mmCIF file of C-alpha atoms in Angstrom:
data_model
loop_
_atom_site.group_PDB
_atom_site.id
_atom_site.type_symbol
_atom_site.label_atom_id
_atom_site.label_comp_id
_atom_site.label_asym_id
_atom_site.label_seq_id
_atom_site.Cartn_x
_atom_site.Cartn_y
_atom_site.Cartn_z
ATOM 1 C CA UNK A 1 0.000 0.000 0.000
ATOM 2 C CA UNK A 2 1.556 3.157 -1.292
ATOM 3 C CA UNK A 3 1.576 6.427 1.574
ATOM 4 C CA UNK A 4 1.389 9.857 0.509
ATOM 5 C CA UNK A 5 4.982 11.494 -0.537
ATOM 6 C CA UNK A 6 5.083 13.987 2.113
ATOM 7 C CA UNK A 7 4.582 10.979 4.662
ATOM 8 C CA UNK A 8 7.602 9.102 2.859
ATOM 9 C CA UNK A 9 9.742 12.126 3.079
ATOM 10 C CA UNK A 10 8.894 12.906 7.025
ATOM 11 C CA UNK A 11 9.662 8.548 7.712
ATOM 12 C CA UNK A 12 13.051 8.885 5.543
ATOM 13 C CA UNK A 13 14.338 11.913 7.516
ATOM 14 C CA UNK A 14 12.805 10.845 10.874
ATOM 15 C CA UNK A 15 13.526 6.978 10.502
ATOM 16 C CA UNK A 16 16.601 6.700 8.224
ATOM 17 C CA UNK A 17 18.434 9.774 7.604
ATOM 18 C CA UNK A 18 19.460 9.746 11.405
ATOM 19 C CA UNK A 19 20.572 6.108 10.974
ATOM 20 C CA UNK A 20 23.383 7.095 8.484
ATOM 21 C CA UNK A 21 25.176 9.815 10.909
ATOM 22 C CA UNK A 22 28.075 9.298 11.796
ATOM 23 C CA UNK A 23 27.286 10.723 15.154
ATOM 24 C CA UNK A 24 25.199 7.143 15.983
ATOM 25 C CA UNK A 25 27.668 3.959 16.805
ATOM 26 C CA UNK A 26 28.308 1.725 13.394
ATOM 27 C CA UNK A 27 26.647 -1.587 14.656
ATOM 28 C CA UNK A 28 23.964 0.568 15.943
ATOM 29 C CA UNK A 29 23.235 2.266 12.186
ATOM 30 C CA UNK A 30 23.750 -1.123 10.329
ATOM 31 C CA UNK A 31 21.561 -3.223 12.617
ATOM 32 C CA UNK A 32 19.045 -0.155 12.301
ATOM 33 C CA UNK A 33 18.460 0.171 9.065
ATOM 34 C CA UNK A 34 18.185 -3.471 8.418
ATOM 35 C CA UNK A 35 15.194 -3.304 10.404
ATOM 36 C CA UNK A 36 14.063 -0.486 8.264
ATOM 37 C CA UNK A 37 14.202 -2.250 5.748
ATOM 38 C CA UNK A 38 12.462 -5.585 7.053
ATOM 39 C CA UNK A 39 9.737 -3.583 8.236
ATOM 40 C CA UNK A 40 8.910 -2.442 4.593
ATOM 41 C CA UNK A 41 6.393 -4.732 2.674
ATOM 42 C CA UNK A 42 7.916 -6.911 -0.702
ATOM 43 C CA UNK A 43 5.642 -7.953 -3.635
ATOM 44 C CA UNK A 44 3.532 -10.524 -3.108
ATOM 45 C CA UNK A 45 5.009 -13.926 -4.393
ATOM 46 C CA UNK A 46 8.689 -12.718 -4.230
ATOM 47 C CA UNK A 47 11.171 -15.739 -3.022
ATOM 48 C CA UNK A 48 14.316 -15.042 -0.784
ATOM 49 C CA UNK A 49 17.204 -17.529 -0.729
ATOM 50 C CA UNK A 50 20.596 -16.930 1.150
ATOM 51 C CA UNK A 51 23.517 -19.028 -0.812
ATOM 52 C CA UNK A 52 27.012 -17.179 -1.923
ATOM 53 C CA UNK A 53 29.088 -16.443 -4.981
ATOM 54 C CA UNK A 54 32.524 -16.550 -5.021
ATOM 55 C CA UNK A 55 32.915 -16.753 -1.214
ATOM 56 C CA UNK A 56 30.723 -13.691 -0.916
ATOM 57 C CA UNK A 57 27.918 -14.304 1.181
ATOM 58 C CA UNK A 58 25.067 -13.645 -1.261
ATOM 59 C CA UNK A 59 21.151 -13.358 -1.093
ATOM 60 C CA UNK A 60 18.768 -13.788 -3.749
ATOM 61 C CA UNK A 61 15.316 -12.138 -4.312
ATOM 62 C CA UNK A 62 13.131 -13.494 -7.010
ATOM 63 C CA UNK A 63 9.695 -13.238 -8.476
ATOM 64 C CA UNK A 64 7.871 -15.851 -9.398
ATOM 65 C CA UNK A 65 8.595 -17.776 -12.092
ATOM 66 C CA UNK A 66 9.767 -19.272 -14.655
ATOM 67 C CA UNK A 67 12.208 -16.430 -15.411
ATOM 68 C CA UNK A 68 14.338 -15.023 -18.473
ATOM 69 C CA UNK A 69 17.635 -16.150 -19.183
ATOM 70 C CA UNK A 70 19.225 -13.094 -17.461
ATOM 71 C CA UNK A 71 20.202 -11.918 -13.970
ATOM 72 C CA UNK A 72 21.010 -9.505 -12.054
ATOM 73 C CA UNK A 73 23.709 -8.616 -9.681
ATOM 74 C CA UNK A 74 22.986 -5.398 -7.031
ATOM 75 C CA UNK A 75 25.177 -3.826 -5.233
ATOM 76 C CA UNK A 76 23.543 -2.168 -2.099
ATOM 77 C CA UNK A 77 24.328 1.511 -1.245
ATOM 78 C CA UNK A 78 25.263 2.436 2.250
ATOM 79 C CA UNK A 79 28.348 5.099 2.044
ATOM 80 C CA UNK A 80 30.568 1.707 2.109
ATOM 81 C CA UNK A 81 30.172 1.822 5.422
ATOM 82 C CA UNK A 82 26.426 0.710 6.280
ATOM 83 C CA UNK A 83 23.767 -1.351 4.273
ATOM 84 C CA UNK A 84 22.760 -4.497 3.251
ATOM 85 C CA UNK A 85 20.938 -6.812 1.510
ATOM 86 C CA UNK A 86 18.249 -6.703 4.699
ATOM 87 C CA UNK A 87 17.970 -2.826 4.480
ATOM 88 C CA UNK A 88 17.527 -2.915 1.084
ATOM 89 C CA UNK A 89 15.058 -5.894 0.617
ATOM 90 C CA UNK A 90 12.152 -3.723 -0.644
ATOM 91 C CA UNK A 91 14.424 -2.246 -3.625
ATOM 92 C CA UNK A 92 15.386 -5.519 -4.386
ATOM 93 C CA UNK A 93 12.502 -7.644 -4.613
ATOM 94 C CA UNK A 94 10.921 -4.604 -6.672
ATOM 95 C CA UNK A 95 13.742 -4.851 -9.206
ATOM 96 C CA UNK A 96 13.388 -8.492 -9.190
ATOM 97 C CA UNK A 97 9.836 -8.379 -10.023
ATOM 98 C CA UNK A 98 10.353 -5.777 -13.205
ATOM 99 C CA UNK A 99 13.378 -7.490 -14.404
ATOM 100 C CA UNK A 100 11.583 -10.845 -14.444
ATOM 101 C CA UNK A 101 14.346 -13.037 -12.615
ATOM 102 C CA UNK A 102 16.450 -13.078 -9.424
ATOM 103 C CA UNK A 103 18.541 -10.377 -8.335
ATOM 104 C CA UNK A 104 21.944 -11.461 -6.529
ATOM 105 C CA UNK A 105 22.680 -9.204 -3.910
ATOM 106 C CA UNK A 106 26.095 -9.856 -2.254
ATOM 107 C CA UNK A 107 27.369 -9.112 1.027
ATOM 108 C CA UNK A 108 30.540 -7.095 0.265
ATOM 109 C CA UNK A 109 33.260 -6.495 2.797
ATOM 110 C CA UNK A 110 32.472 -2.790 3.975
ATOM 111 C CA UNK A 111 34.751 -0.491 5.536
ATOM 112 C CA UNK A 112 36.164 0.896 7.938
ATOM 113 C CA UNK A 113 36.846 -2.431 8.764
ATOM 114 C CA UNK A 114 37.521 -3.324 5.414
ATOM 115 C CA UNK A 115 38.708 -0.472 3.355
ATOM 116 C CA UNK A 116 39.200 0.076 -0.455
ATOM 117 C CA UNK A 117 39.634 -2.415 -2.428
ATOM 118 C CA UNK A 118 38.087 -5.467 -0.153
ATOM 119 C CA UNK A 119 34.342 -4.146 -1.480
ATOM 120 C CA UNK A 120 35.570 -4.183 -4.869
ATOM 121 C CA UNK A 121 37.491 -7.652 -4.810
ATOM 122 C CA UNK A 122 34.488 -8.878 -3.252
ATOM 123 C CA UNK A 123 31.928 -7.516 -6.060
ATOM 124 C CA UNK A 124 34.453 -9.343 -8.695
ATOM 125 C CA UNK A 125 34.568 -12.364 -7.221
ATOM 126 C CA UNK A 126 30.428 -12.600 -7.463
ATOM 127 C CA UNK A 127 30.294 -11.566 -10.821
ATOM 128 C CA UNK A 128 32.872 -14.443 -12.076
ATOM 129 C CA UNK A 129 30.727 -16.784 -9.940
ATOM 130 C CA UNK A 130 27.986 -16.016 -11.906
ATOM 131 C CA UNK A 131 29.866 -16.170 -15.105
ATOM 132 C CA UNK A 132 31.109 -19.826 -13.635
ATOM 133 C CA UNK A 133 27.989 -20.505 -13.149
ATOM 134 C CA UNK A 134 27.222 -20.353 -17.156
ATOM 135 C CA UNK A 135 25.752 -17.038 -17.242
ATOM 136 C CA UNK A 136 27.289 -14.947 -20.073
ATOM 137 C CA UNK A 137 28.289 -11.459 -19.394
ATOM 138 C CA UNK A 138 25.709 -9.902 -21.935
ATOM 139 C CA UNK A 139 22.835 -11.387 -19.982
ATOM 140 C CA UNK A 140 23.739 -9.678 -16.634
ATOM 141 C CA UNK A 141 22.588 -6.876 -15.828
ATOM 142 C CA UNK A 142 25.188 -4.858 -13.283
ATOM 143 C CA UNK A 143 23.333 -2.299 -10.771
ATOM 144 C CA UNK A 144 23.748 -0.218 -7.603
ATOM 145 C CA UNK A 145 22.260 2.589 -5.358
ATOM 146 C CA UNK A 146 24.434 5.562 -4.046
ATOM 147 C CA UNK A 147 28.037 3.900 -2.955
ATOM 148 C CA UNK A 148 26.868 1.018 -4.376
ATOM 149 C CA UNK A 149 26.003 2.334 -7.980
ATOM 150 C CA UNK A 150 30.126 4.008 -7.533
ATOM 151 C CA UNK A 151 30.852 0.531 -6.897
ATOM 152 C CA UNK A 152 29.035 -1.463 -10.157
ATOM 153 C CA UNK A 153 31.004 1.315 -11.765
ATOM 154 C CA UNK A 154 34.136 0.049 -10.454
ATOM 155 C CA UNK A 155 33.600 -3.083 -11.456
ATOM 156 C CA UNK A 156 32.786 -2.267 -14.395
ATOM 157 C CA UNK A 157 36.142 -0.261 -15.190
ATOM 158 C CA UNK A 158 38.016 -3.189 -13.829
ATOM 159 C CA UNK A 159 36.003 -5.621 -15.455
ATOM 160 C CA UNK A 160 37.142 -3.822 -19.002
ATOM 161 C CA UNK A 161 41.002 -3.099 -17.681
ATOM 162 C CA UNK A 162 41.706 -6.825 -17.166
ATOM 163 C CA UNK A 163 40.221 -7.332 -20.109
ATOM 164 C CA UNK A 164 37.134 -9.265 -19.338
ATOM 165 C CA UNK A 165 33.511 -9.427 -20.894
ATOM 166 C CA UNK A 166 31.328 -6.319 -20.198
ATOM 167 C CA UNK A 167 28.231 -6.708 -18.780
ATOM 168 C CA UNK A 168 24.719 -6.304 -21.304
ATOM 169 C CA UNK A 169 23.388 -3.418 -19.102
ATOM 170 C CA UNK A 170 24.343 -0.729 -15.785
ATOM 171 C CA UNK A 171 21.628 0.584 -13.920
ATOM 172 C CA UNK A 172 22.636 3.102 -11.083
ATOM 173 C CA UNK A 173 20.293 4.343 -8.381
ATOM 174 C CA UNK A 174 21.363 7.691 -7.092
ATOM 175 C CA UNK A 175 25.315 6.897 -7.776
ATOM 176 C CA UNK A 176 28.029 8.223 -6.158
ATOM 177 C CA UNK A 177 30.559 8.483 -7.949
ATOM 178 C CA UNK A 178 31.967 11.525 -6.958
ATOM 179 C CA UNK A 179 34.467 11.341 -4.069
ATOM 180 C CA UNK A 180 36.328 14.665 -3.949
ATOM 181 C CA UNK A 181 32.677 16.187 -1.945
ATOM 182 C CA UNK A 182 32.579 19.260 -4.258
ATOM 183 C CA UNK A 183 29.669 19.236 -6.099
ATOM 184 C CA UNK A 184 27.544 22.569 -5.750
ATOM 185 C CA UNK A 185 24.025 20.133 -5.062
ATOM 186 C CA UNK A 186 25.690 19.269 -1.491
ATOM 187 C CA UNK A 187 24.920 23.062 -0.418
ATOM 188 C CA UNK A 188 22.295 23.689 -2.515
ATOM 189 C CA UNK A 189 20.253 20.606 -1.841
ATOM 190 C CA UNK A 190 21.290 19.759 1.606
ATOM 191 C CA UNK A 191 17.651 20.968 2.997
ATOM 192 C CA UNK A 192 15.619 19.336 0.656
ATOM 193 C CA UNK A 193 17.475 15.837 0.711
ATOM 194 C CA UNK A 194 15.609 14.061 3.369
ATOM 195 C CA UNK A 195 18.136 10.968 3.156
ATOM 196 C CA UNK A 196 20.798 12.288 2.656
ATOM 197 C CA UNK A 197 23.646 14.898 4.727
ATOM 198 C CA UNK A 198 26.656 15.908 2.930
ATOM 199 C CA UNK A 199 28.485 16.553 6.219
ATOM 200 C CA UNK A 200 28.434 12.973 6.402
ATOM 201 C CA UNK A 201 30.453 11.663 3.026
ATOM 202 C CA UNK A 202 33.531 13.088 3.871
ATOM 203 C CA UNK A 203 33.938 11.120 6.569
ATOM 204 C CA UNK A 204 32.616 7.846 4.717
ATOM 205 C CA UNK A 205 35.457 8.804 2.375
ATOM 206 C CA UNK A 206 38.169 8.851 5.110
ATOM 207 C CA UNK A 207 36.985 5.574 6.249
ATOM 208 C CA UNK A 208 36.606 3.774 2.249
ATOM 209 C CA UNK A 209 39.555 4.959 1.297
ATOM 210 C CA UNK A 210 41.998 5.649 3.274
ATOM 211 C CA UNK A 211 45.181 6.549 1.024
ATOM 212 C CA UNK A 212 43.300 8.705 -1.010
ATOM 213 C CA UNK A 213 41.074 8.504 -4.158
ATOM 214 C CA UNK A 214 43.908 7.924 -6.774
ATOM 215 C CA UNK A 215 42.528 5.106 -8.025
ATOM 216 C CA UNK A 216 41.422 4.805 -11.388
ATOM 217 C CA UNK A 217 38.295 2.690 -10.135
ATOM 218 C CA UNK A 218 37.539 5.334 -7.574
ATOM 219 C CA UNK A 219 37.537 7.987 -10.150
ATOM 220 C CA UNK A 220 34.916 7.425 -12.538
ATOM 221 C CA UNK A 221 33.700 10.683 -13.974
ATOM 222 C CA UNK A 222 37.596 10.484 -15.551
ATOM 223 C CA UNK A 223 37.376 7.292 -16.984
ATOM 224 C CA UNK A 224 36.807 6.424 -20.576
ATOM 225 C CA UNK A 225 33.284 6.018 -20.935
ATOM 226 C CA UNK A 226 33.098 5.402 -24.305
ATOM 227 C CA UNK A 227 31.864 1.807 -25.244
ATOM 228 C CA UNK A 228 30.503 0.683 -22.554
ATOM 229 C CA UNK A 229 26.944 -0.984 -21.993
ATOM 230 C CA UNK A 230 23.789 0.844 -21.977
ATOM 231 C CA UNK A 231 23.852 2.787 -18.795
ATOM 232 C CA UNK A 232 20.229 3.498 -17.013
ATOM 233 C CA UNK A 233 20.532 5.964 -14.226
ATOM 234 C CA UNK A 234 18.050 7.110 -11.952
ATOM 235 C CA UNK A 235 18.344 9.931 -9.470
ATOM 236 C CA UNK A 236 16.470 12.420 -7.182
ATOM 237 C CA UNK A 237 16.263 16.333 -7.994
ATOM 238 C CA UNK A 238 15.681 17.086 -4.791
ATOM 239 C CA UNK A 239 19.072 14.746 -3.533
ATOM 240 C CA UNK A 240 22.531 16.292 -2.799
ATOM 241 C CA UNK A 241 24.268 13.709 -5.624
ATOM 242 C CA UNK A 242 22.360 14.916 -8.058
ATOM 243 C CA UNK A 243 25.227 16.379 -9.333
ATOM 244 C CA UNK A 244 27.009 13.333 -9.369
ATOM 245 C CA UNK A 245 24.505 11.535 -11.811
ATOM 246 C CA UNK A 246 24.448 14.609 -14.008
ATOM 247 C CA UNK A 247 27.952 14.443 -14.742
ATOM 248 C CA UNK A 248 28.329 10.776 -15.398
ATOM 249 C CA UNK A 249 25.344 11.140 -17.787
ATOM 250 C CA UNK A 250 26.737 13.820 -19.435
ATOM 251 C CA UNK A 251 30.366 12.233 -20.024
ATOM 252 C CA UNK A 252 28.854 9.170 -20.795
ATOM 253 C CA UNK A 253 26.515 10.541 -23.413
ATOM 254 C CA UNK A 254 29.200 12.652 -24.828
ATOM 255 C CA UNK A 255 31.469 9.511 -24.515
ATOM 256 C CA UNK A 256 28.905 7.937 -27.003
ATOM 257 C CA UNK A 257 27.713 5.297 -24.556
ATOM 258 C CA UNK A 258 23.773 4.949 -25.144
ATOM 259 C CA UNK A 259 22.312 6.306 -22.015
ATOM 260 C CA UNK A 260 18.696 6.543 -20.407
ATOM 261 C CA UNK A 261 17.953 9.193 -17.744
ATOM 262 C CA UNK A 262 15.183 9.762 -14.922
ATOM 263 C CA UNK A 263 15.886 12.955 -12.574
ATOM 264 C CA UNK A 264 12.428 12.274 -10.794
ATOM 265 C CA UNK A 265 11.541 16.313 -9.345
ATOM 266 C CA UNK A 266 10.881 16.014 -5.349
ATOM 267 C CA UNK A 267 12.497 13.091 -4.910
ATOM 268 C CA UNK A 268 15.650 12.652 -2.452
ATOM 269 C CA UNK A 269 18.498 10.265 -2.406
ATOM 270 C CA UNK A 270 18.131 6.555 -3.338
ATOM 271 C CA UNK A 271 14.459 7.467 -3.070
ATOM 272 C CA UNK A 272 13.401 3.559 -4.543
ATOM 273 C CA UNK A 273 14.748 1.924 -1.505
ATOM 274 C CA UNK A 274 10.869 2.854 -0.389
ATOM 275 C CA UNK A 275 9.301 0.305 -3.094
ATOM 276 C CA UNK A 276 6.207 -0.618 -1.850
ATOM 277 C CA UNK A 277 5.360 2.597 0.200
ATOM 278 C CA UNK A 278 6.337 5.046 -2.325
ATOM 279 C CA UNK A 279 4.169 5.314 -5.620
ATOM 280 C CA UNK A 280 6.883 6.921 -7.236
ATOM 281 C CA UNK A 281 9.627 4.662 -6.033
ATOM 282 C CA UNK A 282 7.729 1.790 -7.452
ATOM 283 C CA UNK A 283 7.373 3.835 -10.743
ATOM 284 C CA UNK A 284 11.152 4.526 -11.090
ATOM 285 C CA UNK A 285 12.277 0.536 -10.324
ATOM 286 C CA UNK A 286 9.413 -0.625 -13.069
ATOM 287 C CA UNK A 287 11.102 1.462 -16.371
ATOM 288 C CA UNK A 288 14.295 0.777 -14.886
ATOM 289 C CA UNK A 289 13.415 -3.166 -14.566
ATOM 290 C CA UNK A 290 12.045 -2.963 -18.217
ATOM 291 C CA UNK A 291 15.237 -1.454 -19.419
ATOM 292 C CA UNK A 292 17.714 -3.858 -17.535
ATOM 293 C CA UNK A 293 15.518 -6.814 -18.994
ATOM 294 C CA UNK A 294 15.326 -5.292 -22.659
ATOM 295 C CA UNK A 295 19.249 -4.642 -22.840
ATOM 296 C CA UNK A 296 19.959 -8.561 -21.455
ATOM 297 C CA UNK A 297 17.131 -10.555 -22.033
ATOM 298 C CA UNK A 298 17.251 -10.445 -26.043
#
C-alpha cells in the first residue's frame, strides 16, 4: 500500500536519515536500518534464498517464475560503510519483479573495517561466480544505489582493464561516484534531501579509502566512458548527488555510450529503496526493470 509522498519524506528523515550519521555507533546504524528495511512490505510472491558467490555471502530475491535467461547482480548503497541486503530488501525484490528473474545481492566487505579495495574484490569475485555458473556477461545486468552504484562502476572499469567481458546493461540508483565532496548540489540541496547529509560523506570517504582517491576505479567521472553498456541511471532532484549523476550522464553521453535518464523532481536520495510505500519509487524501479531486462534478455 503506497503512503502519501510527504509521509515518505517525514519517515526517511525521521527513521533513516538519522541512521546514516556518523554521530550514531556503526553496529547501531547497520543493525538499524536493516530493520528499516524488514519492516517495509515486498511484492507478493517474491522468493528469498541466502547461498554465496565466489565466497561472498550472497542473497537472492526473485519473483515468481519461470524467469528469463538473465540476472542480475545489485550492489547495495550504504556510504561503504552501512547497508545491506536486509535494508535494502524492498528495492530488491521490486527490481526483481520488473526485471523478471532473481537479483543477486552480495554481502561485500564494507569499511572501515575493510577499506578500499576489499568491497571491490568482493563484487568481482560474485560476478565471475555467476559467469562460472554459465551465465554470459551480456545477460547480466550490473546495478547499484548511491556507494553502491560508484561501486558497479568500479567493477565495471576493472572488469574492461583486465580485459574481461562487459556486462549487457548498468543501472545506477542515485550513484556516487563523486568522491572529492565538491559538487555545488551538497549546499544547494542539503535541505531538501531528506536521506541524505553531505556533512556525512567526507567522513565515509576517510573511512573507504583511506590513502586517497587515486585510483582509477575510484575515479569514474575520468574514466573512458566510451563503449561501454547501456547505462540506465536514476536519481532524485531534490538529492545532494544529483550532481554526481548529471555528470556521469553527461560524459557518458558525450562519450557515445547509449544512455537513459530519470531525474524524478521532489524526490531525495536513493528514493526507490521505499518500493512498496512510495508510488513513485515503485514507478522509477518498473522502467528501470524494463530497461535492464530489454538490454539482457534479447
Amino acid at each position: 500500500m503506497h503512503l502519501p509522498t510527504a509521509v515518505n519524506r517525514l519517515a526517511t528523515r525521521a527513521l533513516v536519515a538519522p541512521l546514516l550519521s556518523s554521530t550514531l555507533p556503526l553496529p547501531f546504524r547497520r543493525r538499524g536500518l536493516d530493520l528499516v528495511g524488514a519492516g517495509l512490505p515486498l511484492p507478493r510472491g517474491t522468493r528469498r534464498a541466502r547461498g554465496e558467490l565466489g565466497g561472498v555471502p550472497t542473497e537472492v530475491l526473485a519473483p515468481p517464475g519461470p524467469f528469463g535467461p538473465h540476472r542480475v547482480l545489485y550492489l547495495h548503497g550504504g556510504g561503504y560503510l552501512v547497508g545491506s541486503s536486509a535494508s535494502h530488501r524492498p528495492l530488491l525484490a521490486g527490481l526483481a519483479h520488473a526485471t523478471g528473474t532473481p537479483v543477486h545481492a552480495p554481502a561485500y566487505r564494507l569499511a572501515p573495517e575493510h577499506p578500499f579495495p576489499a568491497g571491490l574484490d568482493d563484487a568481482l569475485a560474485a560476478w565471475r561466480a555467476l559467469r562460472a555458473a554459465g551465465h554470459p556477461a551480456r545477460r547480466i545486468a550490473l546495478a547499484g544505489d548511491s556507494a553502491g552504484g560508484g561501486l558497479a562502476l568500479a567493477l565495471l572499469l576493472r572488469l574492461r582493464a583486465e580485459g574481461e567481458d562487459l556486462p549487457g546493461a548498468i543501472g545506477l540508483i542515485s550513484p556516487w561516484v563523486d568522491l572529492s565532496c565538491t559538487a555545488d548540489a551538497l549546499s544547494r540541496n542539503a535541505a531538501s534531501d531528506a536521506m541524505l547529509d553531505p556533512a556525512w560523506l567526507a567522513a565515509a570517504v576517510a573511512d573507504y579509502a583511506p590513502d586517497g582517491t587515486g585510483a582509477p576505479e575510484l575515479r569514474p567521472l575520468d574514466a573512458d566512458l566510451s563503449g561501454l553498456p547501456p547505462l540506465h541511471v536514476v536519481a532524485g532532484a531534490d538529492e545532494v548527488l544529483v550532481d554526481d549523476a548529471d555528470a556521469l550522464v553527461e560524459r557518458a553521453r558525450a562519450a557515445g555510450t547509449p544512455v537513459s535518464y530519470h531525474r524524478a523532481e521532489g524526490m531525495w536520495h536513493a528514493f526507490p529503496t521505499l518500493a512498496g510505500s512510495l508510488a513513485e519509487a515503485d514507478d522509477a524501479l518498473r522502467a528501470l526493470g524494463l530497461a535492464l531486462r530489454a538490454a539482457c534478455a534479447r
